[in-house]
Tab-separated table of C-alpha atoms in Angstrom:
chain	number	residue	atom	x	y	z
A	1	THR	CA	-32.366	13.103	14.751
A	2	GLU	CA	-30.526	10.939	12.102
A	3	ASP	CA	-31.771	13.587	9.174
A	4	LEU	CA	-29.934	16.172	11.639
A	5	PHE	CA	-27.002	14.084	12.375
A	6	ALA	CA	-26.459	13.708	8.698
A	7	LEU	CA	-26.665	17.368	7.834
A	8	LEU	CA	-24.171	18.331	10.510
A	9	SER	CA	-21.848	15.673	9.545
A	10	ASN	CA	-21.884	16.988	6.188
A	11	VAL	CA	-21.239	20.611	7.412
A	12	LYS	CA	-18.185	19.308	9.477
A	13	ARG	CA	-16.828	17.832	6.614
A	14	HIS	CA	-16.848	21.140	4.233
A	15	HIS	CA	-16.156	23.140	7.627
A	16	PRO	CA	-14.104	21.359	10.007
A	17	ASP	CA	-13.457	24.410	12.099
A	18	VAL	CA	-17.307	24.323	13.145
A	19	ALA	CA	-17.230	23.955	17.143
A	20	GLY	CA	-20.931	24.719	17.947
A	21	VAL	CA	-24.620	24.383	17.128
A	22	SER	CA	-27.231	26.924	17.992
A	23	VAL	CA	-30.658	26.185	19.080
A	24	GLY	CA	-33.546	28.140	19.215
A	25	ALA	CA	-35.359	26.095	21.831
A	26	ILE	CA	-36.623	27.937	24.710
A	27	PHE	CA	-38.506	25.566	27.270
A	28	SER	CA	-38.831	22.381	24.914
A	29	SER	CA	-36.617	19.500	26.381
A	30	TYR	CA	-38.016	17.486	23.383
A	31	GLN	CA	-35.745	19.751	21.108
A	32	ALA	CA	-32.933	20.535	22.866
A	33	ASN	CA	-32.462	16.826	23.845
A	34	ARG	CA	-32.273	15.586	20.493
A	35	VAL	CA	-29.859	18.510	19.131
A	36	GLN	CA	-27.613	17.966	22.373
A	37	HIS	CA	-27.630	14.185	21.300
A	38	VAL	CA	-26.156	14.690	17.888
A	39	CYS	CA	-23.659	17.081	19.274
A	40	ASP	CA	-22.347	14.623	21.740
A	41	ARG	CA	-21.802	12.460	18.663
A	42	LEU	CA	-20.144	14.727	16.701
A	43	GLY	CA	-17.908	16.525	19.234
A	44	LEU	CA	-19.808	19.894	19.074
A	45	THR	CA	-20.968	22.211	21.825
A	46	MET	CA	-24.589	22.844	21.696
A	47	LEU	CA	-25.660	26.404	22.696
A	48	ALA	CA	-29.014	27.396	23.796
A	49	TYR	CA	-29.193	31.329	23.569
A	50	LEU	CA	-32.988	31.457	24.361
A	51	TRP	CA	-33.171	28.788	27.452
A	52	HIS	CA	-35.431	29.662	29.906
A	53	ARG	CA	-36.188	33.341	28.451
A	54	GLU	CA	-39.134	34.876	29.898
A	55	GLN	CA	-41.472	34.313	26.922
A	56	VAL	CA	-43.425	37.763	26.707
A	57	GLY	CA	-40.498	39.777	27.383
A	58	LEU	CA	-38.762	37.751	24.505
A	59	LEU	CA	-41.824	38.212	22.244
A	60	ARG	CA	-41.550	42.133	22.519
A	61	GLU	CA	-38.121	41.887	22.136
A	62	MET	CA	-38.051	40.081	18.982
A	63	VAL	CA	-40.637	42.687	17.484
A	64	HIS	CA	-38.906	45.650	18.648
A	65	ASP	CA	-35.766	44.482	16.676
A	66	GLY	CA	-37.539	43.819	13.725
A	67	VAL	CA	-38.138	40.164	13.287
A	68	GLU	CA	-41.006	39.903	10.694
A	69	ALA	CA	-42.246	36.574	11.347
A	70	ILE	CA	-46.297	35.482	10.396
A	71	LEU	CA	-48.211	32.689	11.910
A	72	ILE	CA	-48.760	29.495	9.875
A	73	LYS	CA	-50.232	27.489	12.236
A	74	VAL	CA	-52.517	27.724	15.536
A	75	ALA	CA	-53.405	24.992	17.885
A	76	ALA	CA	-55.040	26.613	21.026
A	77	MET	CA	-57.767	28.214	22.516
A	78	GLY	CA	-58.156	31.772	21.539
A	79	LEU	CA	-56.651	31.286	18.078
A	80	GLY	CA	-58.294	30.446	14.814
A	81	LYS	CA	-58.416	30.980	11.056
A	82	ASP	CA	-58.260	34.896	11.112
A	83	ASP	CA	-55.008	34.606	12.934
A	84	LEU	CA	-53.014	32.815	10.191
A	85	GLY	CA	-51.032	34.754	8.028
A	86	ILE	CA	-50.843	37.905	10.777
A	87	THR	CA	-47.477	39.012	11.967
A	88	LEU	CA	-45.971	38.568	15.397
A	89	LYS	CA	-46.510	42.223	16.061
A	90	GLN	CA	-50.211	41.921	15.173
A	91	ALA	CA	-50.559	38.903	17.305
A	92	MET	CA	-48.819	40.116	20.310
A	93	PRO	CA	-51.446	41.785	22.391
A	94	LYS	CA	-53.404	38.462	21.980
A	95	LEU	CA	-50.694	36.302	22.643
A	96	ILE	CA	-50.093	38.105	25.657
A	97	SER	CA	-53.692	38.198	27.006
A	98	LEU	CA	-54.077	34.515	26.218
A	99	SER	CA	-50.892	33.952	28.222
A	100	GLU	CA	-52.003	35.825	30.996
A	101	LYS	CA	-55.697	34.281	31.236
A	102	TYR	CA	-55.177	30.703	30.150
A	103	GLY	CA	-51.254	29.853	30.713
A	104	VAL	CA	-50.684	29.832	26.751
A	105	HIS	CA	-47.136	29.943	25.933
A	106	ALA	CA	-46.471	33.694	24.388
A	107	CYS	CA	-43.589	31.961	22.175
A	108	GLY	CA	-45.632	29.031	21.426
A	109	GLU	CA	-43.422	26.512	23.218
A	110	GLY	CA	-46.395	24.473	24.080
A	111	GLY	CA	-47.460	24.009	20.466
A	112	GLU	CA	-49.828	26.456	20.389
A	113	PHE	CA	-48.885	28.050	17.147
A	114	GLU	CA	-45.804	27.623	14.462
A	115	SER	CA	-44.315	30.820	12.855
A	116	PHE	CA	-42.450	31.474	9.689
A	117	THR	CA	-39.706	34.299	9.313
A	118	LEU	CA	-39.996	36.088	6.317
A	119	ASP	CA	-37.555	39.015	7.125
A	120	CYS	CA	-35.135	40.291	9.737
A	121	PRO	CA	-32.095	42.440	9.944
A	122	LEU	CA	-29.953	39.824	9.594
A	123	PHE	CA	-31.251	38.400	6.523
A	124	LYS	CA	-29.717	39.356	2.795
A	125	LYS	CA	-32.910	38.928	1.004
A	126	ARG	CA	-36.506	38.863	2.637
A	127	ILE	CA	-38.997	36.333	1.551
A	128	VAL	CA	-42.377	37.084	-0.283
A	129	ILE	CA	-45.270	34.350	-0.237
A	130	ASP	CA	-46.794	34.195	-3.674
A	131	GLU	CA	-49.493	31.521	-2.865
A	132	VAL	CA	-50.875	29.825	0.272
A	133	GLU	CA	-53.504	27.086	0.970
A	134	THR	CA	-55.337	26.896	4.367
A	135	ILE	CA	-55.481	23.274	5.739
A	136	ILE	CA	-57.995	22.351	8.643
A	137	HIS	CA	-56.353	19.676	10.421
A	138	SER	CA	-58.593	19.190	13.336
A	139	PRO	CA	-62.292	21.630	13.166
A	140	ASP	CA	-62.680	21.360	16.865
A	141	ILE	CA	-65.113	24.474	17.735
A	142	TYR	CA	-62.827	25.529	20.843
A	143	SER	CA	-59.308	24.971	19.779
A	144	PRO	CA	-59.038	24.135	15.860
A	145	VAL	CA	-55.742	23.253	14.379
A	146	LEU	CA	-55.299	25.132	11.161
A	147	TYR	CA	-52.095	25.739	9.198
A	148	LEU	CA	-50.948	27.357	5.966
A	149	LYS	CA	-49.760	25.645	2.947
A	150	LEU	CA	-47.079	27.567	1.636
A	151	LYS	CA	-47.262	26.723	-2.127
A	152	ALA	CA	-44.944	29.081	-3.849
A	153	LEU	CA	-42.635	31.893	-2.557
A	154	HIS	CA	-39.644	34.156	-3.921
A	155	THR	CA	-36.987	36.422	-2.538
A	156	GLU	CA	-36.104	40.167	-3.148
A	157	PRO	CA	-33.215	42.284	-1.945
A	158	ASN	CA	-33.056	43.398	1.486
A	159	LEU	CA	-30.787	46.456	1.394
A	160	VAL	CA	-31.068	47.536	5.114
A	161	ILE	CA	-29.323	45.447	7.552
A	162	SER	CA	-29.280	47.160	11.241
A	163	LEU	CA	-26.138	48.017	12.868
A	164	VAL	CA	-27.900	47.011	16.292
A	165	TRP	CA	-28.192	43.151	15.019
A	166	ILE	CA	-24.552	43.332	13.380
A	167	ALA	CA	-23.419	44.096	16.992
A	168	LYS	CA	-25.416	41.137	18.507
A	169	ILE	CA	-23.719	38.966	16.091
A	170	CYS	CA	-20.324	39.620	17.733
A	171	PHE	CA	-21.538	40.184	21.158
A	172	ILE	CA	-24.111	38.165	23.162
A	173	ASP	CA	-25.664	38.982	26.147
A	174	SER	CA	-24.538	36.544	28.841
A	175	SER	CA	-27.778	36.469	30.468
A	176	HIS	CA	-29.642	34.774	27.674
A	177	LEU	CA	-26.848	32.443	26.669
A	178	THR	CA	-26.315	28.795	28.176
A	179	ASN	CA	-24.760	25.678	27.397
A	180	SER	CA	-27.728	23.055	27.714
A	181	ARG	CA	-24.926	20.796	28.845
A	182	SER	CA	-24.150	22.375	31.833
A	183	ILE	CA	-27.869	22.203	32.834
A	184	VAL	CA	-28.106	18.717	32.747
A	185	ASN	CA	-24.530	18.026	34.467
A	186	ASN	CA	-25.047	21.203	36.529
A	187	ALA	CA	-21.367	22.293	35.883
A	188	ALA	CA	-20.623	25.959	35.467
A	189	ASP	CA	-16.926	25.263	34.459
A	190	SER	CA	-18.271	23.763	31.135
A	191	ALA	CA	-19.881	26.696	29.751
A	192	PRO	CA	-17.949	28.199	26.637
A	193	ARG	CA	-15.959	31.551	27.036
A	194	VAL	CA	-17.759	34.343	24.808
A	195	ALA	CA	-17.646	37.871	24.335
A	196	ILE	CA	-20.304	39.937	26.004
A	197	ASN	CA	-22.268	42.832	25.540
A	198	HIS	CA	-24.878	44.184	27.625
A	199	SER	CA	-26.765	46.242	24.907
A	200	PRO	CA	-28.569	49.415	25.999
A	201	ALA	CA	-31.339	48.211	23.378
A	202	VAL	CA	-32.641	45.924	25.529
A	203	GLY	CA	-32.215	47.918	28.848
A	204	HIS	CA	-28.915	46.865	30.011
A	205	THR	CA	-25.731	48.692	30.939
A	206	ASN	CA	-22.656	49.070	28.830
A	207	ALA	CA	-19.945	46.379	29.137
A	208	ASP	CA	-16.231	46.611	27.566
A	209	ALA	CA	-16.379	45.385	23.829
A	210	ASN	CA	-12.714	44.408	23.887
A	211	ASP	CA	-13.136	42.136	27.096
A	212	LEU	CA	-13.358	38.902	25.554
A	213	SER	CA	-12.462	36.620	28.465
A	214	LEU	CA	-15.832	37.273	30.581
A	215	GLN	CA	-17.317	34.025	31.892
A	216	LEU	CA	-21.006	33.026	31.389
A	217	SER	CA	-23.340	33.342	34.444
A	218	GLY	CA	-23.635	29.863	36.232
A	219	PRO	CA	-25.781	27.163	34.943
A	220	THR	CA	-29.586	27.580	34.407
A	221	PRO	CA	-31.396	25.500	36.818
A	222	GLU	CA	-34.028	22.997	35.987
A	223	TYR	CA	-37.838	24.436	35.764
A	224	ALA	CA	-40.510	23.785	37.528
A	225	LEU	CA	-44.018	23.294	35.144
A	226	ALA	CA	-45.254	26.653	34.206
A	227	PHE	CA	-48.577	25.524	35.830
A	228	THR	CA	-47.454	24.581	39.028
A	229	ASP	CA	-45.744	26.148	42.176
A	230	HIS	CA	-43.968	22.653	43.039
A	231	ILE	CA	-43.830	19.440	42.187
A	232	TYR	CA	-43.344	16.599	44.701
A	233	CYS	CA	-41.909	12.971	43.924
A	234	ILE	CA	-42.964	10.756	47.076
A	235	ASN	CA	-40.275	8.351	47.594
A	236	GLU	CA	-39.856	5.927	50.424
A	237	MET	CA	-36.283	5.547	51.695
A	238	SER	CA	-36.868	1.590	51.961
A	239	LYS	CA	-37.128	1.467	48.271
A	240	LEU	CA	-33.718	1.226	47.057
A	241	GLY	CA	-32.546	2.572	43.651
A	242	ARG	CA	-35.796	4.456	42.823
A	243	LYS	CA	-34.537	7.713	43.977
A	244	GLY	CA	-31.527	7.697	41.674
A	245	ARG	CA	-33.798	6.497	38.815
A	246	MET	CA	-36.521	9.095	39.127
A	247	THR	CA	-33.655	11.939	39.635
A	248	GLU	CA	-32.223	10.924	36.484
A	249	LEU	CA	-35.595	10.807	34.637
A	250	PHE	CA	-36.520	14.453	36.275
A	251	ASN	CA	-33.089	15.586	34.938
A	252	TYR	CA	-33.523	14.643	31.799
A	253	MET	CA	-37.126	16.307	31.425
A	254	TYR	CA	-35.374	19.176	32.897
A	255	LEU	CA	-37.861	19.226	35.803
A	256	ARG	CA	-37.151	20.624	39.070
A	257	VAL	CA	-38.660	18.183	41.510
A	258	GLU	CA	-38.646	17.717	45.036
A	259	MET	CA	-37.716	14.281	46.041
A	260	PHE	CA	-40.162	13.979	49.324
A	261	SER	CA	-38.076	11.130	50.810
A	262	ARG	CA	-39.035	9.960	54.371
A	263	LYS	CA	-38.711	6.681	56.063
A	264	HIS	CA	-42.613	6.006	55.268
A	265	SER	CA	-43.809	8.592	52.924
A	266	THR	CA	-47.426	9.426	52.347
A	267	HIS	CA	-49.561	11.516	50.273
A	268	ILE	CA	-50.963	12.853	53.572
A	269	ASP	CA	-47.543	14.120	54.641
A	270	VAL	CA	-47.493	16.044	50.996
A	271	TRP	CA	-50.293	17.583	51.343
A	272	ARG	CA	-49.542	19.116	54.641
A	273	ASP	CA	-46.449	20.292	53.050
A	274	MET	CA	-48.033	22.044	50.365
A	275	ILE	CA	-50.387	23.703	52.646
A	276	ASN	CA	-47.837	24.812	55.143
A	277	SER	CA	-45.520	26.203	52.314
A	278	GLY	CA	-48.342	28.072	50.656
A	279	TYR	CA	-48.740	26.702	47.414
A	280	ASP	CA	-51.868	27.003	45.013
A	281	ARG	CA	-50.971	23.945	42.807
A	282	ALA	CA	-48.801	21.383	43.292
A	283	LEU	CA	-48.024	18.235	41.037
A	284	VAL	CA	-47.674	15.024	42.837
A	285	VAL	CA	-46.222	11.534	41.052
A	286	GLU	CA	-44.959	8.710	42.778
A	287	ASP	CA	-41.318	7.378	42.535
A	288	ASP	CA	-42.143	4.307	40.009
A	289	VAL	CA	-43.932	6.323	37.081
A	290	ASP	CA	-42.928	7.220	33.626
A	291	PHE	CA	-44.072	10.305	31.497
A	292	GLU	CA	-45.500	10.529	28.147
A	293	LEU	CA	-43.153	12.983	26.271
A	294	ASP	CA	-45.893	15.508	25.450
A	295	SER	CA	-47.181	15.377	29.215
A	296	VAL	CA	-46.304	19.004	29.623
A	297	ALA	CA	-48.470	20.386	26.647
A	298	VAL	CA	-51.177	17.974	27.577
A	299	ILE	CA	-51.510	19.173	31.001
A	300	ASN	CA	-51.282	22.744	30.104
A	301	ARG	CA	-54.042	22.062	27.569
A	302	ALA	CA	-56.139	20.894	30.331
A	303	LEU	CA	-55.698	23.350	32.543
A	304	SER	CA	-56.312	26.196	30.107
A	305	ALA	CA	-59.752	24.304	29.374
A	306	LEU	CA	-60.601	24.575	33.077
A	307	ASN	CA	-59.420	27.906	33.228
A	308	SER	CA	-61.207	29.161	30.015
A	309	THR	CA	-64.837	27.905	31.462
A	310	SER	CA	-64.070	29.026	34.991
A	311	THR	CA	-64.378	25.374	36.113
A	312	ASP	CA	-63.435	25.017	40.102
A	313	TRP	CA	-61.660	22.131	40.619
A	314	ASP	CA	-59.727	19.896	43.175
A	315	ILE	CA	-57.630	17.225	41.670
A	316	LEU	CA	-56.669	16.684	38.292
A	317	TYR	CA	-55.666	13.151	37.679
A	318	ILE	CA	-52.908	13.009	35.181
A	319	GLY	CA	-51.817	9.172	35.977
A	320	HIS	CA	-54.391	6.285	37.003
A	321	CYS	CA	-55.352	3.036	36.051
A	322	SER	CA	-59.014	3.203	34.981
A	323	MET	CA	-60.229	2.081	31.431
A	324	GLU	CA	-63.417	4.208	32.134
A	325	GLU	CA	-62.200	7.728	32.613
A	326	ASN	CA	-63.572	8.732	29.086
A	327	GLN	CA	-67.150	7.478	29.925
A	328	ARG	CA	-68.125	10.823	30.669
A	329	LYS	CA	-68.793	13.810	27.995
A	330	ALA	CA	-65.340	15.045	27.179
A	331	HIS	CA	-64.772	18.695	28.331
A	332	SER	CA	-66.049	21.135	25.744
A	333	ALA	CA	-62.559	23.070	25.182
A	334	TYR	CA	-60.367	19.758	25.427
A	335	SER	CA	-61.248	16.235	24.168
A	336	ARG	CA	-58.757	14.578	26.677
A	337	LEU	CA	-60.279	15.900	29.700
A	338	HIS	CA	-63.257	14.411	31.470
A	339	LYS	CA	-65.053	14.756	34.920
A	340	SER	CA	-63.691	11.834	37.101
A	341	THR	CA	-65.623	8.255	36.992
A	342	HIS	CA	-63.632	6.174	39.326
A	343	PRO	CA	-59.806	6.974	38.616
A	344	PHE	CA	-58.164	3.882	40.631
A	345	CYS	CA	-54.302	4.653	41.299
A	346	THR	CA	-52.536	7.639	42.652
A	347	SER	CA	-49.181	7.510	40.406
A	348	GLY	CA	-49.952	11.321	39.232
A	349	TYR	CA	-52.054	14.127	39.975
A	350	LEU	CA	-52.254	17.764	40.035
A	351	LEU	CA	-53.828	19.326	43.190
A	352	SER	CA	-55.066	22.654	44.172
A	353	ARG	CA	-54.728	24.318	47.448
A	354	ASN	CA	-58.264	23.918	47.992
A	355	GLY	CA	-57.982	20.397	47.325
A	356	ALA	CA	-55.155	19.769	49.538
A	357	LYS	CA	-57.042	21.600	52.361
A	358	LYS	CA	-60.106	19.422	51.436
A	359	LEU	CA	-58.174	16.021	51.650
A	360	PHE	CA	-55.762	16.852	54.677
A	361	ALA	CA	-58.795	17.850	56.684
A	362	TYR	CA	-60.697	14.554	55.833
A	363	PHE	CA	-57.944	12.158	56.131
A	364	ILE	CA	-56.712	13.505	59.183
A	365	GLU	CA	-60.051	12.640	60.759
A	366	HIS	CA	-61.578	9.594	58.450
A	367	TYR	CA	-58.104	7.917	57.196
A	368	GLN	CA	-58.560	4.094	57.306
A	369	GLN	CA	-55.278	2.291	57.044
A	370	ALA	CA	-56.894	-0.799	56.042
A	371	ARG	CA	-58.106	0.691	53.142
A	372	ALA	CA	-56.336	1.657	50.091
A	373	LEU	CA	-56.004	5.209	49.252
A	374	ASP	CA	-57.048	5.438	45.845
A	375	ILE	CA	-60.201	3.635	46.724
A	376	GLN	CA	-60.817	6.323	49.242
A	377	LEU	CA	-60.454	8.891	46.961
A	378	VAL	CA	-62.902	7.528	44.616
A	379	ALA	CA	-65.459	7.192	47.298
A	380	LEU	CA	-65.202	11.088	47.970
A	381	ILE	CA	-65.394	11.549	44.106
A	382	LYS	CA	-68.599	9.533	44.020
A	383	ARG	CA	-69.942	11.431	47.176
A	384	LYS	CA	-69.459	14.515	45.154
A	385	LEU	CA	-67.308	16.012	48.060
A	386	LEU	CA	-64.171	16.193	45.506
A	387	LYS	CA	-64.438	17.983	42.372
A	388	SER	CA	-62.087	16.009	40.329
A	389	TYR	CA	-61.177	15.749	36.584
A	390	SER	CA	-59.109	12.842	34.823
A	391	ILE	CA	-56.949	13.408	31.506
A	392	TYR	CA	-57.620	10.111	29.444
A	393	PRO	CA	-55.477	8.466	28.352
A	394	PRO	CA	-53.324	9.458	31.102
A	395	VAL	CA	-49.914	11.286	30.816
A	396	VAL	CA	-48.348	9.312	33.479
A	397	TYR	CA	-48.247	5.718	34.287
A	398	GLN	CA	-46.702	3.097	36.840
A	399	ARG	CA	-43.993	1.017	34.814
A	400	ARG	CA	-45.057	-2.621	35.443
A	401	ASP	CA	-42.205	-4.014	33.544
A	402	LEU	CA	-39.740	-2.717	36.566
A	403	TYR	CA	-42.255	-3.073	39.043
A	404	PRO	CA	-43.856	-6.467	38.864
A	405	SER	CA	-47.736	-6.571	39.923
A	406	ASP	CA	-50.449	-8.596	39.149
A	407	ASP	CA	-52.858	-5.753	38.686
A	408	GLY	CA	-54.459	-6.430	35.406
A	409	MET	CA	-56.045	-2.929	35.096
A	410	GLU	CA	-53.000	-1.207	35.191
A	411	LEU	CA	-51.355	-3.325	32.398
A	412	LYS	CA	-54.313	-2.706	30.215
A	413	ILE	CA	-54.228	1.263	30.798
A	414	ALA	CA	-50.153	0.980	29.849
A	415	LYS	CA	-50.846	-0.842	26.812
A	416	LYS	CA	-52.390	2.811	25.881
A	417	PHE	CA	-49.156	4.781	26.563
A	418	LYS	CA	-47.045	5.532	24.027
A	419	ASN	CA	-43.956	7.707	23.592
A	420	SER	CA	-42.261	6.939	26.924
A	421	ALA	CA	-40.004	9.598	28.452
A	422	TRP	CA	-37.999	6.890	30.001
A	423	ASN	CA	-37.262	4.840	27.038
A	424	GLU	CA	-36.281	7.913	25.124
A	425	ALA	CA	-33.837	8.822	28.025
A	426	LEU	CA	-32.109	5.558	27.803
A	427	ALA	CA	-30.764	6.622	24.396
A	428	PHE	CA	-29.190	9.654	26.016
A	429	VAL	CA	-28.527	8.053	29.619
A	430	PRO	CA	-27.382	4.836	28.404
A	431	ARG	CA	-26.469	3.457	32.300
A	432	LEU	CA	-29.823	3.446	33.151
A	433	ALA	CA	-30.139	0.448	30.886
A	434	ASN	CA	-28.135	-1.351	33.677
A	435	TRP	CA	-30.490	-0.557	36.386
A	436	VAL	CA	-32.639	-3.402	38.225
A	437	ASP	CA	-35.170	-2.373	40.576
A	438	PRO	CA	-34.494	-3.781	44.061
A	439	LEU	CA	-37.983	-4.075	45.130
A	440	ASP	CA	-37.023	-7.341	46.875
A	441	SER	CA	-33.685	-9.311	47.161
A	442	VAL	CA	-35.491	-12.048	45.428
A	443	TYR	CA	-35.669	-9.880	42.031
A	444	LEU	CA	-31.954	-9.109	42.010
A	445	HIS	CA	-29.777	-10.580	39.857
A	446	PRO	CA	-26.120	-11.180	41.614
A	447	ALA	CA	-24.580	-8.715	39.454
A	448	PHE	CA	-26.665	-6.180	40.443
A	449	LYS	CA	-26.347	-7.062	44.375
A	450	HIS	CA	-24.895	-3.798	45.052
A	451	ILE	CA	-26.727	-0.325	44.023
A	452	PRO	CA	-24.347	1.974	42.361
A	453	SER	CA	-23.561	4.924	44.020
A	454	TRP	CA	-25.012	7.265	41.557
A	455	MET	CA	-28.212	5.935	42.524
A	456	GLU	CA	-28.329	5.898	46.333
A	457	ASP	CA	-25.489	6.363	48.350
A	458	GLY	CA	-23.870	2.935	47.645
A	459	ASN	CA	-26.328	0.966	49.783
A	460	THR	CA	-26.235	-2.835	49.557
A	461	VAL	CA	-29.512	-4.925	49.430
A	462	ASN	CA	-29.163	-7.503	52.323
């Protein structure tokens, strides 16, 4: 981040008329947030031209428009040494097939591959690779990580510049352009005004090229994770402050989440809603959790591993407080995926429709209020009534720095947690640093007696 800040600061000094920065992020909030943070500090506008584009269509469009790029790193099931150095055009059929079968991101947004552009109609010169070395970073039999070390390159003149691409420099398709700040703030009026051309080359109708005052379309909504139909956050209305804190965190992560708020919200209520809504997969988290920064990629790899081996499953624990979830042999396709042992705690899990039906039917009849839900779930797993898997270390954990607890096991598993999304969010949403959780008025410092309006509805703890 600081290197980018130094670079753009230097650009501004030499070109004070520069007002914006274009970023190529498609779904990576990790990239977009860093660029946005630097732009905020320098008074620049960040433009994410490709944000939330449908990836298979975008891949086809890049190949169609003459982008010559090669794969220089692979890190996903189905990709290997033979794929290094091939062009996007050559890789496209396989990437689309892997996307359809296993949920692999066709444009590599989950880290499945990295590419290097040798030539495109915008380049004055094309890049030629003279010498490369293949590096094996991880020799996993199912999902190896390999990359090309580019040791020698030179450029050659590129005499042909496509008129189509010249047009695209001047006129930008508004359906593919969004100001990422408008995503975060949900403010359509903050988007810049640009000229727009609906190019026939990508299947749109023509617009008046002289009209320079066309507004961008409204802000792009947050996205649900690619491997789910819905995301629930169980929130009890009596837990003041939690709804506001989690809403801020989800907004930061660009996740579309339903705050499942009831006077006494339960997991059983969520299962019922999932079944009635017809969801095939749903992610369920509690309102006192934090996420690992790369949680999306980890969950995606775990599901890809399950799908690749046609593994039937009911529940996938992404958050738990068990130190023993790695005792059983790791799944053959992903080293962080294991059959569940006793995944205590229900801080975060992915549920299949079949799993939701099983759990709802069982607990409607057998639920024991005197016994913790997570213990009852572990009992079902032990009796082999529930097909359960766990990610270890987990990518979701309960924040015990904000929510005091005497549960030593939760504190132990928390020590394995790194790269906190919450801690990173503090750098971008400074007001979160002033938040104190009113679990009970005893924990409240007098300065925080009143809950800020942006968290709830101006509620006061009595």
